[in-house]
PDB file of C-alpha atoms and ligand atoms in Angstrom:
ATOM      1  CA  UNK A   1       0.003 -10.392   5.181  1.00 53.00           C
ATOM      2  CA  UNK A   2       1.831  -7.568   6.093  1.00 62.00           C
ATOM      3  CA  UNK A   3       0.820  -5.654   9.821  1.00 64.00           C
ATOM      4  CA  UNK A   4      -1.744  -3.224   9.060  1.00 75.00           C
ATOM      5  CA  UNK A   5      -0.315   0.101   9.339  1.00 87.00           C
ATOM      6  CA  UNK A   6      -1.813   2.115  12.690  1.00 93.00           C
ATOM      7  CA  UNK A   7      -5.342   3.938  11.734  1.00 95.00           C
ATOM      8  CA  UNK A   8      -4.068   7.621  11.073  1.00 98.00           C
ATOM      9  CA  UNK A   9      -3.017   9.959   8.585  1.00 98.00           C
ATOM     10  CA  UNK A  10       0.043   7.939   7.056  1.00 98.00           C
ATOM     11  CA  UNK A  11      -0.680   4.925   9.111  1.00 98.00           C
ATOM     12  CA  UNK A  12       2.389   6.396  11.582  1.00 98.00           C
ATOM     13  CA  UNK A  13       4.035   5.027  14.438  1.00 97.00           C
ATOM     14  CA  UNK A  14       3.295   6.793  17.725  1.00 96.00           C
ATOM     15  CA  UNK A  15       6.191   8.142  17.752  1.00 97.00           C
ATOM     16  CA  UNK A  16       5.437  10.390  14.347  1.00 98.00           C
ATOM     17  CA  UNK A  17       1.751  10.603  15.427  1.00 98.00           C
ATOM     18  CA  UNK A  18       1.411  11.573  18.918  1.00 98.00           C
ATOM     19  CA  UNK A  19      -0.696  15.119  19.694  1.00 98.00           C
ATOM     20  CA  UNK A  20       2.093  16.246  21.897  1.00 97.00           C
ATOM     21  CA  UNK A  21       4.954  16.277  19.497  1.00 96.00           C
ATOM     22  CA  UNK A  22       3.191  16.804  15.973  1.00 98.00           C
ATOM     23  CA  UNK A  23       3.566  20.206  14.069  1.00 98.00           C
ATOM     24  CA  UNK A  24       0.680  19.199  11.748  1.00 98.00           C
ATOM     25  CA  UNK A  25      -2.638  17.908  12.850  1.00 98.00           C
ATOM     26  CA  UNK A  26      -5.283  16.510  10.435  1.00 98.00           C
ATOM     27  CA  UNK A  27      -9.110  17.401  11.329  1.00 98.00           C
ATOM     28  CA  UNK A  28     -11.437  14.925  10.045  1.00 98.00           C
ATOM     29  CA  UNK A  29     -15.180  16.782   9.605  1.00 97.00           C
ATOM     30  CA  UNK A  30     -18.192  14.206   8.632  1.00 95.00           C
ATOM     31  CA  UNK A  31     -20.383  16.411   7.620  1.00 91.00           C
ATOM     32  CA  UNK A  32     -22.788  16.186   4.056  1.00 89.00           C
ATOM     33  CA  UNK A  33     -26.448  17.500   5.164  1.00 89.00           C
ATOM     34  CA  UNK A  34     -26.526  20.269   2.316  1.00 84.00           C
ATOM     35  CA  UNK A  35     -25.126  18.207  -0.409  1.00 79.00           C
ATOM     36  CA  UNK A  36     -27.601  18.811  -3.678  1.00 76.00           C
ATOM     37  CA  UNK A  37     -26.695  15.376  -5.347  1.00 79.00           C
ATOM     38  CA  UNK A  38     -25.135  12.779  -4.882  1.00 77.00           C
ATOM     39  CA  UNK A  39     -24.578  12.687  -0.555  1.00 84.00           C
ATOM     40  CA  UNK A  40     -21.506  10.508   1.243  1.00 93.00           C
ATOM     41  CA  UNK A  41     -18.871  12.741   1.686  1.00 93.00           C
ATOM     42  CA  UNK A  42     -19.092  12.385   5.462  1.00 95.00           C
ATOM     43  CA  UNK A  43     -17.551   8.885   4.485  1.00 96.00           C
ATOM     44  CA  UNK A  44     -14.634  11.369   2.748  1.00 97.00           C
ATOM     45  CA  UNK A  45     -12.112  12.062   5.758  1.00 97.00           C
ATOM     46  CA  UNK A  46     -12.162   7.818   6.641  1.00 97.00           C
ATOM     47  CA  UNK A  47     -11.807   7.088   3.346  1.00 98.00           C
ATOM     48  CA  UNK A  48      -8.530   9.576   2.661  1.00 98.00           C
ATOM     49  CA  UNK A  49      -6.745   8.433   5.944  1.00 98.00           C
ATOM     50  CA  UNK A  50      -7.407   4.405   5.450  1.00 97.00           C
ATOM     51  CA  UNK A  51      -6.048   5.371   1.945  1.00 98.00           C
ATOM     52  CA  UNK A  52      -2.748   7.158   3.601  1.00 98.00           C
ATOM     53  CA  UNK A  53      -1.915   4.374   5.257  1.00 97.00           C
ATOM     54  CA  UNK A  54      -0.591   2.387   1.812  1.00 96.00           C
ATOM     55  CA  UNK A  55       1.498   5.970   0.931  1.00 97.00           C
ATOM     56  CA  UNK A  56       5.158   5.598   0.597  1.00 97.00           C
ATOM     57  CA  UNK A  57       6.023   8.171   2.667  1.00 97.00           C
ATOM     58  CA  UNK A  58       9.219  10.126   1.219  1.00 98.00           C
ATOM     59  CA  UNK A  59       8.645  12.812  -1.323  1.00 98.00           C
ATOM     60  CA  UNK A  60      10.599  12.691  -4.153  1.00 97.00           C
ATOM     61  CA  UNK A  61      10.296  16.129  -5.515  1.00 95.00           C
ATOM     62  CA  UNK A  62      10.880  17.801  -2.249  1.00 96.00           C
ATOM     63  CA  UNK A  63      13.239  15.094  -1.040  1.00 97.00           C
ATOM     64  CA  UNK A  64      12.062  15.051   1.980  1.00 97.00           C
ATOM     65  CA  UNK A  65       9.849  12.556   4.543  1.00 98.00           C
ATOM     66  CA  UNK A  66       7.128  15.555   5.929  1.00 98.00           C
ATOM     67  CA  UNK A  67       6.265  12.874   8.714  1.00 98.00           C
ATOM     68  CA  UNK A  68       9.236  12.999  10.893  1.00 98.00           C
ATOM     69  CA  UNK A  69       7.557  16.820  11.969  1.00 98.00           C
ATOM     70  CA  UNK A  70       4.760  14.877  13.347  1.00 98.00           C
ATOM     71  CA  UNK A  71       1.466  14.241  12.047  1.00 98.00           C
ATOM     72  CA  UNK A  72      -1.313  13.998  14.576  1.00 98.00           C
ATOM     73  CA  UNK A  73      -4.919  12.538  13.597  1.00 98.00           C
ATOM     74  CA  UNK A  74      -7.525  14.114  15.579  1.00 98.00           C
ATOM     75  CA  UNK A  75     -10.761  12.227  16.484  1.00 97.00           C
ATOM     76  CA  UNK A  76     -13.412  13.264  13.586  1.00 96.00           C
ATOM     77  CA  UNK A  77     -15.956  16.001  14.259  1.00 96.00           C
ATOM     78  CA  UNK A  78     -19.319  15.932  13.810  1.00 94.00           C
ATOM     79  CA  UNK A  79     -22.777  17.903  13.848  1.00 92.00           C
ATOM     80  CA  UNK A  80     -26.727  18.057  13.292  1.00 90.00           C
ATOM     81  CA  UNK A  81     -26.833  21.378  11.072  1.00 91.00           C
ATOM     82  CA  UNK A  82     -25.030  24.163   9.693  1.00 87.00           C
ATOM     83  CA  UNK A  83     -24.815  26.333  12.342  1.00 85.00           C
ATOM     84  CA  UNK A  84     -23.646  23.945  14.654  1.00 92.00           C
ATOM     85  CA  UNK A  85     -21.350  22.873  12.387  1.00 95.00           C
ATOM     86  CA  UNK A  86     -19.244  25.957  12.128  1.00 94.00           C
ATOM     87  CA  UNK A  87     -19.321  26.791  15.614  1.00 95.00           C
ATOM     88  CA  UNK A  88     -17.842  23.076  16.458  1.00 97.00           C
ATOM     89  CA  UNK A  89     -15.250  23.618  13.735  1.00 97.00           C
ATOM     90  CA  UNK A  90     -14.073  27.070  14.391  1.00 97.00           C
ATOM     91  CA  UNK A  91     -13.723  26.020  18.096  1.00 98.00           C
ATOM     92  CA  UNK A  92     -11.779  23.096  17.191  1.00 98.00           C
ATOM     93  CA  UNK A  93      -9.313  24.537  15.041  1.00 98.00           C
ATOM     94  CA  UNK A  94      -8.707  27.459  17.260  1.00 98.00           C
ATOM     95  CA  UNK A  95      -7.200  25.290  20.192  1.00 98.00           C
ATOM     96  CA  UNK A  96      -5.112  23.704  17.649  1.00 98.00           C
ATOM     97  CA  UNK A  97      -3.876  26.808  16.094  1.00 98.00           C
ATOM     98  CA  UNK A  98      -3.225  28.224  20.130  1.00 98.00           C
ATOM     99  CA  UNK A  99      -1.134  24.974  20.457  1.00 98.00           C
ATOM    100  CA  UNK A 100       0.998  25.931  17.703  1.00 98.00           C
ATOM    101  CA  UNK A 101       0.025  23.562  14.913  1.00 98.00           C
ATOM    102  CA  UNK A 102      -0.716  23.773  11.563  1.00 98.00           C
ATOM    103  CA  UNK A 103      -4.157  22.432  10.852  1.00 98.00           C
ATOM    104  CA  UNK A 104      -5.359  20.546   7.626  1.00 98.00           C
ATOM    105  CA  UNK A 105      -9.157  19.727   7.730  1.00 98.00           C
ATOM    106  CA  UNK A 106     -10.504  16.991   5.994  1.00 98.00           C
ATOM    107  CA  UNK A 107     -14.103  17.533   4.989  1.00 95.00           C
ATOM    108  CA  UNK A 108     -16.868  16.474   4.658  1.00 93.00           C
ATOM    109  CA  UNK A 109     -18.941  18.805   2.036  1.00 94.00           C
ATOM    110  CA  UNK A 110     -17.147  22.419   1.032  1.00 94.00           C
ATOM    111  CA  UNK A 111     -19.079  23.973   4.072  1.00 93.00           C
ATOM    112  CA  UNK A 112     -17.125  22.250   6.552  1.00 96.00           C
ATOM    113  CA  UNK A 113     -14.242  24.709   5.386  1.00 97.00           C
ATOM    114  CA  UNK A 114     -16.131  28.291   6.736  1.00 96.00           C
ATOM    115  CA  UNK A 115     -15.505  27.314  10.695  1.00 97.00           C
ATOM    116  CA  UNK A 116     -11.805  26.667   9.622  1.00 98.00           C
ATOM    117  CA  UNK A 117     -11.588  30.074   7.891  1.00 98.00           C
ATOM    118  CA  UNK A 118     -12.885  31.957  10.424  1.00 97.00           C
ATOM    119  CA  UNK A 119     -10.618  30.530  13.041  1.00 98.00           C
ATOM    120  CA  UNK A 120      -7.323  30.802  10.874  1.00 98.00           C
ATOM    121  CA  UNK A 121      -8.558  34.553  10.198  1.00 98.00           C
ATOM    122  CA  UNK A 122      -8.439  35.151  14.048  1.00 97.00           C
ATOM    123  CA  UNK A 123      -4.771  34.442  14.095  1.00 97.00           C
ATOM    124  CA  UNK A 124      -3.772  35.520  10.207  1.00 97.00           C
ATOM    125  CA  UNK A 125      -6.349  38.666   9.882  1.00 97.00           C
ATOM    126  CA  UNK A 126      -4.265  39.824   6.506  1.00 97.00           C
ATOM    127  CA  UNK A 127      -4.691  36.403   4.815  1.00 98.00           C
ATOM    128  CA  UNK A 128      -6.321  35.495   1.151  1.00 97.00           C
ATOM    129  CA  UNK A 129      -7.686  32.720   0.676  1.00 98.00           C
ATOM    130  CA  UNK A 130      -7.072  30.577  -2.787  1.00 98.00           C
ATOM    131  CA  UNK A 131     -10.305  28.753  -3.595  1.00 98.00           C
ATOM    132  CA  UNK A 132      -9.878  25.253  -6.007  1.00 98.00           C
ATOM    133  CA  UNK A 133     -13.117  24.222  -7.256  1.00 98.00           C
ATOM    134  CA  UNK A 134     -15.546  23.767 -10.076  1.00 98.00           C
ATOM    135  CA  UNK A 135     -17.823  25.633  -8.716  1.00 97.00           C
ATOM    136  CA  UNK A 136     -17.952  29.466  -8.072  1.00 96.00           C
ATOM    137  CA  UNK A 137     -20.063  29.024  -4.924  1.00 95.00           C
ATOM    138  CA  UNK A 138     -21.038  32.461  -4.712  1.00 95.00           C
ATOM    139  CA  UNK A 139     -24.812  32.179  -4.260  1.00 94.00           C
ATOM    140  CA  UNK A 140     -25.612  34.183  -1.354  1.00 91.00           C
ATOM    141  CA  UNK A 141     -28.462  31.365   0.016  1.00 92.00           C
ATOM    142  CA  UNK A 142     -29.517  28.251  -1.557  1.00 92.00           C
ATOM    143  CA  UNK A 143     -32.578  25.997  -0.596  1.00 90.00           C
ATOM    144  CA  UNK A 144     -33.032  28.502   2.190  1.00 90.00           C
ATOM    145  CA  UNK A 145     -29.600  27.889   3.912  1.00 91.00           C
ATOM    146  CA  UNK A 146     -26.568  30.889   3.614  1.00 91.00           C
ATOM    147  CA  UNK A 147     -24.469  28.265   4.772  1.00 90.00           C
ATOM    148  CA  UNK A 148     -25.159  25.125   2.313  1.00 91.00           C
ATOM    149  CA  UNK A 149     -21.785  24.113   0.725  1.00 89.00           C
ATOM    150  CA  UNK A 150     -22.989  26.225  -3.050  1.00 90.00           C
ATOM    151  CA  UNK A 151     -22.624  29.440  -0.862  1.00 93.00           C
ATOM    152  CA  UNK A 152     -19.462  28.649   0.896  1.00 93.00           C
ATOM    153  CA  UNK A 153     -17.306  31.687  -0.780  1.00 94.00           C
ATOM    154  CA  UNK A 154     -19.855  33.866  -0.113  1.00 94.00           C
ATOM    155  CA  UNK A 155     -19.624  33.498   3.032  1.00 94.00           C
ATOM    156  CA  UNK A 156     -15.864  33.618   3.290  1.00 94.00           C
ATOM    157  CA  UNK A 157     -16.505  37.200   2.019  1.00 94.00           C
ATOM    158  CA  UNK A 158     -17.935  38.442   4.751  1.00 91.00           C
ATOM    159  CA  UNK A 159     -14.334  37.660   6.728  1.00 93.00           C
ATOM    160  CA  UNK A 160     -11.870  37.951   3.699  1.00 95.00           C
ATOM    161  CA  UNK A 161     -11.564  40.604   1.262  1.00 92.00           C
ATOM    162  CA  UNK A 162      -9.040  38.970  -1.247  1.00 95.00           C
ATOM    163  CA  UNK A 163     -10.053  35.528  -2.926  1.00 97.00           C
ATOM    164  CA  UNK A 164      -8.887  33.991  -5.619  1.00 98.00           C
ATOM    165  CA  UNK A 165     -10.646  30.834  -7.577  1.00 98.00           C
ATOM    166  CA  UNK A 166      -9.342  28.612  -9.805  1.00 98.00           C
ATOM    167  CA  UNK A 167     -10.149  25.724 -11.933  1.00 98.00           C
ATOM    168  CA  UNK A 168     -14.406  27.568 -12.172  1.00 98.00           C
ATOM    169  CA  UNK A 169     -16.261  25.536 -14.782  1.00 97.00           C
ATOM    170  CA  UNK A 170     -20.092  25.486 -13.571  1.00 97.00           C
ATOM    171  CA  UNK A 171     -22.019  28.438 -12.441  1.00 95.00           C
ATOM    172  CA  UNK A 172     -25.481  30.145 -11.542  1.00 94.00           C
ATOM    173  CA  UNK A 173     -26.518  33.347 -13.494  1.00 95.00           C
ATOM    174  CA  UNK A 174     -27.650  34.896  -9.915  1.00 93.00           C
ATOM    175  CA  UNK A 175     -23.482  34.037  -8.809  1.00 94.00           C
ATOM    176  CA  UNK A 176     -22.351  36.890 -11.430  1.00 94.00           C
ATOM    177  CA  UNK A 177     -23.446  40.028  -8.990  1.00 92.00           C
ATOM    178  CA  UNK A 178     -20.551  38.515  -6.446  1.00 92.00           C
ATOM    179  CA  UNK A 179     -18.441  37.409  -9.235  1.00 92.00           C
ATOM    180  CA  UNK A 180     -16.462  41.065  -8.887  1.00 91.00           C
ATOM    181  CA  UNK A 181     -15.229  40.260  -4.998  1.00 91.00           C
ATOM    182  CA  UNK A 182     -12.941  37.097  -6.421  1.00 95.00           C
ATOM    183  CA  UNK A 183     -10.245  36.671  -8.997  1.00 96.00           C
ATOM    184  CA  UNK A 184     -12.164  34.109 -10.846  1.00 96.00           C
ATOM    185  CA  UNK A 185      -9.526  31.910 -13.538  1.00 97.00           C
ATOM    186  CA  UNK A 186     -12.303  29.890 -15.185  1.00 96.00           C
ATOM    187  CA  UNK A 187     -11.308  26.478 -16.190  1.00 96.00           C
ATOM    188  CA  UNK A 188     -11.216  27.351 -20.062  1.00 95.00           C
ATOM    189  CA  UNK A 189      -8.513  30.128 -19.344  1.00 94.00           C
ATOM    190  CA  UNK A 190      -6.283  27.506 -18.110  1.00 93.00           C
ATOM    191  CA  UNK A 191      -7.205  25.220 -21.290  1.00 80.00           C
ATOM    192  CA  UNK A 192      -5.766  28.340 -23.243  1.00 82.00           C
ATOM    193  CA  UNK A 193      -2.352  28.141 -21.672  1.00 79.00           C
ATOM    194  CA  UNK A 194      -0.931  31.723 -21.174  1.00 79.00           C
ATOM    195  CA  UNK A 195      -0.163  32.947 -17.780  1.00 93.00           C
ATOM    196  CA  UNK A 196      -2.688  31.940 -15.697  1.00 96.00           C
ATOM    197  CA  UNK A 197      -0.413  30.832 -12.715  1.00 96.00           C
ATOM    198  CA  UNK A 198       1.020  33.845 -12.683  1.00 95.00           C
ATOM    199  CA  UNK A 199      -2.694  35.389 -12.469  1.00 95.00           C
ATOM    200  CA  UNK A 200      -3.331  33.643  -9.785  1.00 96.00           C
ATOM    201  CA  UNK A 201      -0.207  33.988  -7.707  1.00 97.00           C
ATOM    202  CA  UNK A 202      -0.460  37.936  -8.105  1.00 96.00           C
ATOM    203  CA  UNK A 203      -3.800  38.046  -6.937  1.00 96.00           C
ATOM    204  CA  UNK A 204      -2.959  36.265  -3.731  1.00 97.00           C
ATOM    205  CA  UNK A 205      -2.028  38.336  -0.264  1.00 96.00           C
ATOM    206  CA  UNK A 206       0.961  37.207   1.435  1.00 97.00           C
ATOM    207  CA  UNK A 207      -0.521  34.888   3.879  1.00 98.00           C
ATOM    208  CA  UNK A 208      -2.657  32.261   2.049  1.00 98.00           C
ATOM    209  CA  UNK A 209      -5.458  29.914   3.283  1.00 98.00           C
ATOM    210  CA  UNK A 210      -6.033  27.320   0.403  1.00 98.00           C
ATOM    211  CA  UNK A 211      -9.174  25.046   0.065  1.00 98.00           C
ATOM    212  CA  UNK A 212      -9.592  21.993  -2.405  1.00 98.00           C
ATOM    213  CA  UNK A 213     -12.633  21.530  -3.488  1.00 98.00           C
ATOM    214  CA  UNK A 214     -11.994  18.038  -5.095  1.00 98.00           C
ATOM    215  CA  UNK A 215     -14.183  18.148  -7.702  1.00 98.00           C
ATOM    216  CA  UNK A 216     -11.495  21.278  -9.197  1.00 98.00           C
ATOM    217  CA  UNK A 217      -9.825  18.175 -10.710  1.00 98.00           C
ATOM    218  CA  UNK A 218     -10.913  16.912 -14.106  1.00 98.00           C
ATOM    219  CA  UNK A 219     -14.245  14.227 -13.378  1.00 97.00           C
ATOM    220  CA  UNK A 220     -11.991  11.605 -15.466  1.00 97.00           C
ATOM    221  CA  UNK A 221      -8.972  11.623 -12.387  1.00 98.00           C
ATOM    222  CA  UNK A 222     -11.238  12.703  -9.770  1.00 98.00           C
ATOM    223  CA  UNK A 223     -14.799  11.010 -10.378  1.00 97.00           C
ATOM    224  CA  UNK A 224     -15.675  10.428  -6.474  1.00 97.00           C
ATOM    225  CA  UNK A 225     -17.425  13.926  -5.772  1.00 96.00           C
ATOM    226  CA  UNK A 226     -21.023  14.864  -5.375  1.00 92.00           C
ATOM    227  CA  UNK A 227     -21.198  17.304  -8.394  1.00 92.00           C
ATOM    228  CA  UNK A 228     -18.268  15.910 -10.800  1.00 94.00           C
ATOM    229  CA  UNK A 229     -17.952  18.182 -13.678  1.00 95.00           C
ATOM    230  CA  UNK A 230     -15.548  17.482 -16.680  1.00 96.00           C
ATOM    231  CA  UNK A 231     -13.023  19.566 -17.876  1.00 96.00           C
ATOM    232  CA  UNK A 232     -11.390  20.219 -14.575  1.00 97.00           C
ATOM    233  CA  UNK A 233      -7.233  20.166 -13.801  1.00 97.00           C
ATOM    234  CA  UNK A 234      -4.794  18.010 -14.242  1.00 97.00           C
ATOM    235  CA  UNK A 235      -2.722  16.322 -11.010  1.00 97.00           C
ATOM    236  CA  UNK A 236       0.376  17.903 -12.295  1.00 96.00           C
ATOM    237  CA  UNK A 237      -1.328  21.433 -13.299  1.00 96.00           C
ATOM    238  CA  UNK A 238      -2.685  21.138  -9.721  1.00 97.00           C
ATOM    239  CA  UNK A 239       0.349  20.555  -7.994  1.00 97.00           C
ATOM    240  CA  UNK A 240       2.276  22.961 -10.059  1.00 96.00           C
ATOM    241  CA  UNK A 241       0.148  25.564  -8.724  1.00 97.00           C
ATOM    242  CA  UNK A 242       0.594  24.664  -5.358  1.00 98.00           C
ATOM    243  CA  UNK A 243       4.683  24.198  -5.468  1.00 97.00           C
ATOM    244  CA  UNK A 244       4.642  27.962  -6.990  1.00 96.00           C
ATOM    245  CA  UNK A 245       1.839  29.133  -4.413  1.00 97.00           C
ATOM    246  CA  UNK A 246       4.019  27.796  -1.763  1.00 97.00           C
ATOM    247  CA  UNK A 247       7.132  28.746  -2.858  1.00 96.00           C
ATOM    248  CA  UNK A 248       5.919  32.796  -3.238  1.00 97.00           C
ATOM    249  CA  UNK A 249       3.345  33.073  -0.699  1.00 97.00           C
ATOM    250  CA  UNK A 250       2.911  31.994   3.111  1.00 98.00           C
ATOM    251  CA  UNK A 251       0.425  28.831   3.451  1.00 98.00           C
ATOM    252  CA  UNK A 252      -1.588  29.427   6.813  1.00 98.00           C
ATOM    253  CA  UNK A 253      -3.833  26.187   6.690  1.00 98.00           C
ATOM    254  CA  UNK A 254      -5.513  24.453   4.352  1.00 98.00           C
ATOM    255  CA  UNK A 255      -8.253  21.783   3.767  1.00 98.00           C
ATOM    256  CA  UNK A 256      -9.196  19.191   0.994  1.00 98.00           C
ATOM    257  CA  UNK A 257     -12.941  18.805   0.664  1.00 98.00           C
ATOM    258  CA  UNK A 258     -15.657  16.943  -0.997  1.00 96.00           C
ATOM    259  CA  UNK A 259     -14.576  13.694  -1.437  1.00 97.00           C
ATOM    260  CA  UNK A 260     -17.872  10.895  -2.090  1.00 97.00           C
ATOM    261  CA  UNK A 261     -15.826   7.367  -1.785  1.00 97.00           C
ATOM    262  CA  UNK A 262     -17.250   4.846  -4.066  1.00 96.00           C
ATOM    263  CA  UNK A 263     -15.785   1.567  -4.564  1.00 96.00           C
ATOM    264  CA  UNK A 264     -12.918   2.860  -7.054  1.00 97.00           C
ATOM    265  CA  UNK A 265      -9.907   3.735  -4.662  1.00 97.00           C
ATOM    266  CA  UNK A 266      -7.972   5.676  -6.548  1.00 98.00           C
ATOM    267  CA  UNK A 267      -9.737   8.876  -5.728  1.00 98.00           C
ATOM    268  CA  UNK A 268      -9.397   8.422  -2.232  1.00 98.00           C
ATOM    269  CA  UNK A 269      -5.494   7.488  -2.870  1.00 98.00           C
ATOM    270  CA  UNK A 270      -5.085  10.724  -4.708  1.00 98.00           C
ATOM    271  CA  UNK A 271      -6.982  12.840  -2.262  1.00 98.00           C
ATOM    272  CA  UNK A 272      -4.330  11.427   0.353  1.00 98.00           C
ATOM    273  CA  UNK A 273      -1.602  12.078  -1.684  1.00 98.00           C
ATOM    274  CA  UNK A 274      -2.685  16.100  -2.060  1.00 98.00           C
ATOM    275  CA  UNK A 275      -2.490  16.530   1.317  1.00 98.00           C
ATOM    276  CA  UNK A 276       0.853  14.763   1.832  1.00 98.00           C
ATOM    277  CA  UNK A 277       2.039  16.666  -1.385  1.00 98.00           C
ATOM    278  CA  UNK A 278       0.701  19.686   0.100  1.00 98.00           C
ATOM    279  CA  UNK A 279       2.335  19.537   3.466  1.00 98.00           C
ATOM    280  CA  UNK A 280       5.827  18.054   1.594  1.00 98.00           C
ATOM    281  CA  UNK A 281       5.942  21.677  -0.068  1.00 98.00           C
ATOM    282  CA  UNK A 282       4.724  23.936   3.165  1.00 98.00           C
ATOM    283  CA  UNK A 283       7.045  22.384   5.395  1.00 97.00           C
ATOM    284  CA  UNK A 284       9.988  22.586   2.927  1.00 95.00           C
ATOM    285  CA  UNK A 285      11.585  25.579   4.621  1.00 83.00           C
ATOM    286  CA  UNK A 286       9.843  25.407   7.706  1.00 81.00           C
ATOM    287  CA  UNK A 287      11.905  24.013  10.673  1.00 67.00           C
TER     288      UNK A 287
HETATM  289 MN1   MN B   1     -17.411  22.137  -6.130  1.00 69.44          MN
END
């Protein structure tokens, strides 16, 4: 048996992993007390970085090895309810954006994401945010909490005016009213073809805060989330997005949500691979 690689994002050495040194450090958020169905994704964040560990680590398309910056693991957060929850996050993230890091959160259910926003929109008050899900999440409460993970974006509009979401293919009737405050690209427009990347692009600010929603991918590639809808993207429709995303636009943070592990580890291994695909692109040009 090989040694088992270290027990952090990429399995690193401490030399690649240590707080001090990092440029990137990974926020790990077990939270899942509003999920509606199926509940587990506070398992989500340990089951992306054991899945890290087994990633080869140099990026072909970027050619490039994003670890050597520094990838720090941060001890996971946790929290009893909603409100807690955002304060703990938003905290968090804020001392690691005054240390001069950029901060991926793992979640955890999509509401884990709104403490991150906030703090990122201290620092980057002019940023979008780019929304990947397949769910609008624009209800403005639901079962009596404004902050269970189906209201999530409306939320984020009461801090951002300029969203854009992609990859929409399930909806409430009562979400249409806050449908006009987003850039919605429904997942049948990008079934169509045509220019929806562009779409999306040109609706984005300068500075962009993107979060995954897992379940944006198609159920058949991505079948460990809570609500898995079909008809979602394709891995290389997603990551073409984000190459063009980061090669226009400024990418202020990000975080990958919603992952439910079940026994199938392939989900896990792709979630792990976004976010080391996602960081190979941002830190492309950055020194
Ligand atoms: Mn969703």
């Amino acid at each position: 048996m090989p040694h088992p690689a270290p027990f952090n994002f990429g399995g690193l050495s401490p030399a690649f992993s240590g707080y001090a040194e990092s440029k990137i450090a990974i926020l790990p958020v077990a939270f899942d007390k509003t999920s509606s169905w199926m509940q587990g994704s506070r398992r989500g964040p340990k089951a992306i970085i054991d899945a890290s560990r087994f990633m080869e680590l140099y990026d072909m398309e970027t050619g490039t090895q994003v670890f050597q910056k520094g990838i720090h693991t941060l001890k996971q957060v946790r929290a009893r309810n909603s409100g807690n929850l955002n304060k703990k996050v938003s905290d968090k993230v804020a001392e690691i954006l005054d240390d001069g890091k950029f901060v991926v959160v793992l979640g955890g259910e999509h509401s884990v994401s709104m403490g991150s926003i906030i703090a990122h929109q201290r620092i980057f008050p002019e940023m979008g945010v780019l929304h990947l899900d397949a769910h609008a999440d624009l209800r403005d409460s639901f079962e009596g909490n404004p902050y269970n993970h189906a209201c999530v974006i409306a939320r984020v509009m009461d801090y951002v005016n300029s969203i854009v979401s992609v990859g929409i293919r399930s909806m409430d009737i009562s979400e249409l009213e806050n449908l006009n405050q987003v850039t919605m690209i429904p997942a049948h427009e990008i079934d169509q073809g045509g220019q929806w990347m562009e779409r999306a692009i040109n609706g984005l600010k300068d500075e962009v805060y993107i979060t995954v929603d897992l379940d944006v991918l198609d159920s058949g590639i991505m079948p460990s989330t809570g609500t898995p809808e079909p008809g979602g993207l394709q891995w290389n429709q997603l990551i073409h997005l984000l190459g063009l995303v980061s090669e226009h636009k400024n990418i202020v943070g990000f975080d990958v949500v919603e992952l439910c592990p079940s026994r199938n580890k392939a989900p896990d291994y792709l979630a792990a691979k976004l976010v080391y695909k996602l960081l190979s692109l941002i830190f492309l040009d950055r020194k």
